[in-house]
Coordinates of C-alpha atoms in Angstrom, one line a residue:
M604 CA 0.0 -0.1 0.1
K605 CA 0.8 3.2 -1.0
N606 CA 2.1 5.9 1.5
K607 CA 0.3 9.5 1.6
N608 CA 4.1 11.4 0.7
N609 CA 4.4 8.7 -1.9
S610 CA 1.3 8.8 -3.6
T611 CA 1.7 13.0 -3.9
R612 CA 4.8 12.3 -5.4
D613 CA 3.5 9.6 -7.5
H614 CA 0.8 12.6 -8.3
L615 CA 3.0 15.3 -8.9
I616 CA 5.2 13.5 -11.7
D617 CA 1.2 11.9 -13.3
T618 CA 0.3 14.9 -13.7
A619 CA 3.4 16.7 -15.0
T620 CA 4.0 13.8 -17.7
R621 CA 0.6 14.5 -18.8
L622 CA 1.3 18.2 -19.4
F623 CA 4.4 17.6 -20.4
H624 CA 2.5 15.6 -23.1
L625 CA -0.1 18.2 -24.1
Q626 CA 2.0 21.3 -24.4
G627 CA 5.8 20.7 -23.7
Y628 CA 8.2 20.3 -21.4
Q629 CA 8.8 24.0 -22.3
A630 CA 5.7 25.5 -22.2
T631 CA 4.4 24.0 -18.7
G632 CA 5.2 25.4 -15.8
L633 CA 5.4 24.9 -12.1
N634 CA 2.1 26.9 -10.8
Q635 CA 0.4 24.9 -13.5
I636 CA 1.3 21.6 -12.6
L637 CA 0.8 22.6 -8.5
K638 CA -2.8 24.4 -10.1
E639 CA -4.1 21.0 -11.7
S640 CA -2.2 18.4 -8.8
G641 CA -4.1 20.2 -6.4
T642 CA -0.7 20.2 -4.4
P643 CA 0.7 23.1 -2.2
K644 CA 4.0 24.9 -3.5
G645 CA 5.5 23.8 -0.1
S646 CA 4.9 19.7 -1.6
L647 CA 6.8 20.1 -4.6
Y648 CA 9.6 21.6 -3.0
H649 CA 10.3 19.2 -0.7
Y650 CA 9.7 15.8 -3.0
F651 CA 11.9 17.6 -5.7
P652 CA 14.1 20.2 -3.7
D653 CA 15.6 21.5 -7.3
G654 CA 12.4 22.5 -9.1
K655 CA 11.2 21.9 -12.4
D656 CA 14.4 20.8 -13.3
Q657 CA 14.6 17.8 -11.0
L658 CA 11.0 17.2 -11.8
V659 CA 11.3 17.0 -15.5
K660 CA 13.9 14.2 -15.1
E661 CA 12.0 12.3 -12.4
V662 CA 9.2 12.1 -15.2
V663 CA 11.8 11.0 -17.7
E664 CA 13.5 8.3 -15.0
S665 CA 8.9 7.0 -14.2
S666 CA 8.2 6.8 -17.9
S667 CA 11.4 5.3 -18.4
Q668 CA 11.4 2.5 -15.9
R669 CA 7.4 2.2 -17.4
L670 CA 8.5 1.8 -21.4
L671 CA 11.4 -0.7 -19.6
D672 CA 8.9 -2.6 -18.4
N673 CA 6.6 -2.2 -21.2
I674 CA 9.4 -3.4 -23.5
Q675 CA 10.8 -6.1 -21.3
L676 CA 7.4 -7.8 -21.1
H677 CA 7.4 -8.5 -25.0
L678 CA 11.1 -9.3 -25.6
N679 CA 9.9 -12.2 -23.3
S680 CA 6.5 -13.4 -25.3
D681 CA 8.5 -15.5 -28.0
P682 CA 12.4 -16.6 -27.9
D683 CA 12.7 -15.3 -31.7
P684 CA 13.7 -11.3 -31.1
A685 CA 11.6 -10.8 -34.6
I686 CA 8.9 -12.3 -33.5
A687 CA 9.4 -10.5 -29.7
V688 CA 9.7 -7.1 -31.4
K689 CA 6.5 -7.0 -33.6
N690 CA 4.6 -8.2 -30.5
Y691 CA 5.6 -5.3 -28.9
L692 CA 4.9 -3.0 -32.3
I693 CA 1.2 -5.3 -32.1
H694 CA 1.2 -3.5 -28.3
L695 CA 2.1 0.1 -29.9
S696 CA -0.3 -0.5 -32.1
E697 CA -3.5 -1.2 -30.2
N698 CA -2.8 1.8 -27.8
F699 CA -2.3 4.1 -31.4
E700 CA -5.7 3.2 -32.8
Y701 CA -7.9 5.2 -31.0
L702 CA -5.2 7.9 -30.3
D703 CA -7.5 11.5 -30.1
T704 CA -5.7 13.2 -27.7
P705 CA -2.3 13.8 -26.5
D706 CA -4.1 12.2 -22.9
M707 CA -4.6 9.0 -24.7
L708 CA -0.9 8.6 -25.0
N709 CA 0.6 6.3 -23.2
M710 CA 4.3 6.5 -24.2
P711 CA 6.5 8.1 -22.0
P712 CA 7.1 12.1 -22.6
F713 CA 11.1 12.0 -22.7
A714 CA 11.4 12.1 -26.9
L715 CA 9.7 15.2 -26.8
I716 CA 11.6 16.7 -23.4
S717 CA 15.0 15.6 -24.8
M718 CA 13.9 17.1 -28.1
E719 CA 12.9 20.3 -26.3
S720 CA 16.0 20.2 -23.6
A721 CA 19.2 19.3 -25.6
F722 CA 20.4 22.5 -26.8
M723 CA 18.7 24.1 -23.7
N724 CA 19.6 21.9 -20.5
E725 CA 22.7 19.5 -20.6
E726 CA 21.1 17.9 -17.3
I727 CA 18.1 17.0 -18.6
R728 CA 19.6 15.6 -22.0
V729 CA 22.3 13.5 -20.5
V730 CA 19.3 11.9 -18.1
C731 CA 17.1 11.3 -21.7
Q732 CA 20.4 10.0 -23.2
E733 CA 21.3 7.5 -20.8
N734 CA 16.8 6.5 -20.9
Y735 CA 17.4 5.7 -24.6
R736 CA 21.0 3.8 -23.9
K737 CA 19.1 1.6 -21.4
V738 CA 15.8 1.0 -23.8
Q739 CA 18.6 0.2 -26.6
Q740 CA 20.2 -2.4 -24.0
V741 CA 17.4 -4.4 -23.3
Y742 CA 16.5 -4.9 -27.3
S743 CA 20.9 -5.4 -27.7
N744 CA 20.2 -8.3 -24.6
K745 CA 17.6 -10.0 -26.5
F746 CA 19.4 -10.2 -29.6
V747 CA 22.5 -11.3 -28.0
E748 CA 20.4 -14.2 -26.8
S749 CA 19.1 -15.2 -29.7
G750 CA 22.7 -15.9 -31.1
M751 CA 23.8 -12.3 -32.4
S752 CA 26.7 -10.6 -32.5
T753 CA 27.0 -8.1 -29.7
D754 CA 28.1 -5.5 -32.5
K755 CA 25.4 -6.6 -34.5
A756 CA 23.2 -6.5 -31.9
N757 CA 23.8 -3.2 -30.9
A758 CA 23.6 -1.6 -34.1
L759 CA 19.9 -3.1 -34.7
A760 CA 19.0 -1.7 -31.2
V761 CA 19.9 1.8 -32.0
S762 CA 18.2 1.6 -35.7
L763 CA 14.9 -0.4 -34.0
C764 CA 14.6 2.5 -31.3
S765 CA 15.1 5.4 -33.5
T766 CA 12.5 3.6 -36.3
I767 CA 10.0 2.6 -33.5
I768 CA 10.4 6.6 -32.0
G769 CA 10.1 7.9 -35.8
V770 CA 7.2 5.8 -36.6
L771 CA 5.4 6.7 -33.2
V772 CA 5.6 10.3 -34.2
L773 CA 4.4 9.6 -37.7
A774 CA 1.3 7.6 -35.5
I775 CA 0.7 10.5 -33.6
T776 CA 1.2 13.4 -36.6
E777 CA -1.2 11.1 -38.9
K778 CA -3.7 10.1 -35.5
S779 CA -3.1 6.7 -36.8
N780 CA -1.8 3.9 -36.1
E781 CA -0.9 2.8 -39.8
P782 CA 3.1 3.9 -39.4
I783 CA 2.8 1.5 -36.6
N784 CA 1.3 -1.0 -38.3
M785 CA 3.6 -0.7 -41.6
L786 CA 6.5 -1.4 -39.7
Q787 CA 5.0 -4.5 -38.4
K788 CA 5.1 -6.0 -41.7
I789 CA 9.2 -5.0 -42.5
V790 CA 10.2 -6.3 -38.8
P791 CA 11.5 -9.6 -40.2
S792 CA 13.7 -8.0 -42.8
F793 CA 15.8 -6.6 -39.7
F794 CA 17.1 -9.7 -39.0
L795 CA 18.0 -11.3 -42.2

């Protein structure tokens, strides 16, 4: 059972995550996060003494962990990495099938945050970079387990992550899961 302190902290992170999806990191102010979460200012600084920068890092870490768990769950679904990746893409496609508003996005906002902060905040950029590396490592580990060389697995993991991010941007832009469905069809060719 969560204690009240963790639920307040988690509620701040959830509210910030939602707002970062809706309007971006730069356009989201602490006062808006406080107002929408119904949390007193003192609580925010109790949990995040360094303010917005610390909060955004925690949003990236928290959402990254959910993403990693989700990817790992799907990669564990089949010993064949091509099938396992396809299973993950099917899951993504289902999440994007009825995408009408940013509230419906069930994905971490750190792609958005990394693009917004890359040239403005080195600490946040580094946190985003570290989390991308964790995601790439999950894929790479799966590929190595299937007998792929480490170098090839690492290169494929970077390529796959980049491709998935691009497909998600297209899916959001088009408000359609069709780009994800197209990627599902060509994933087996990645493993030839």
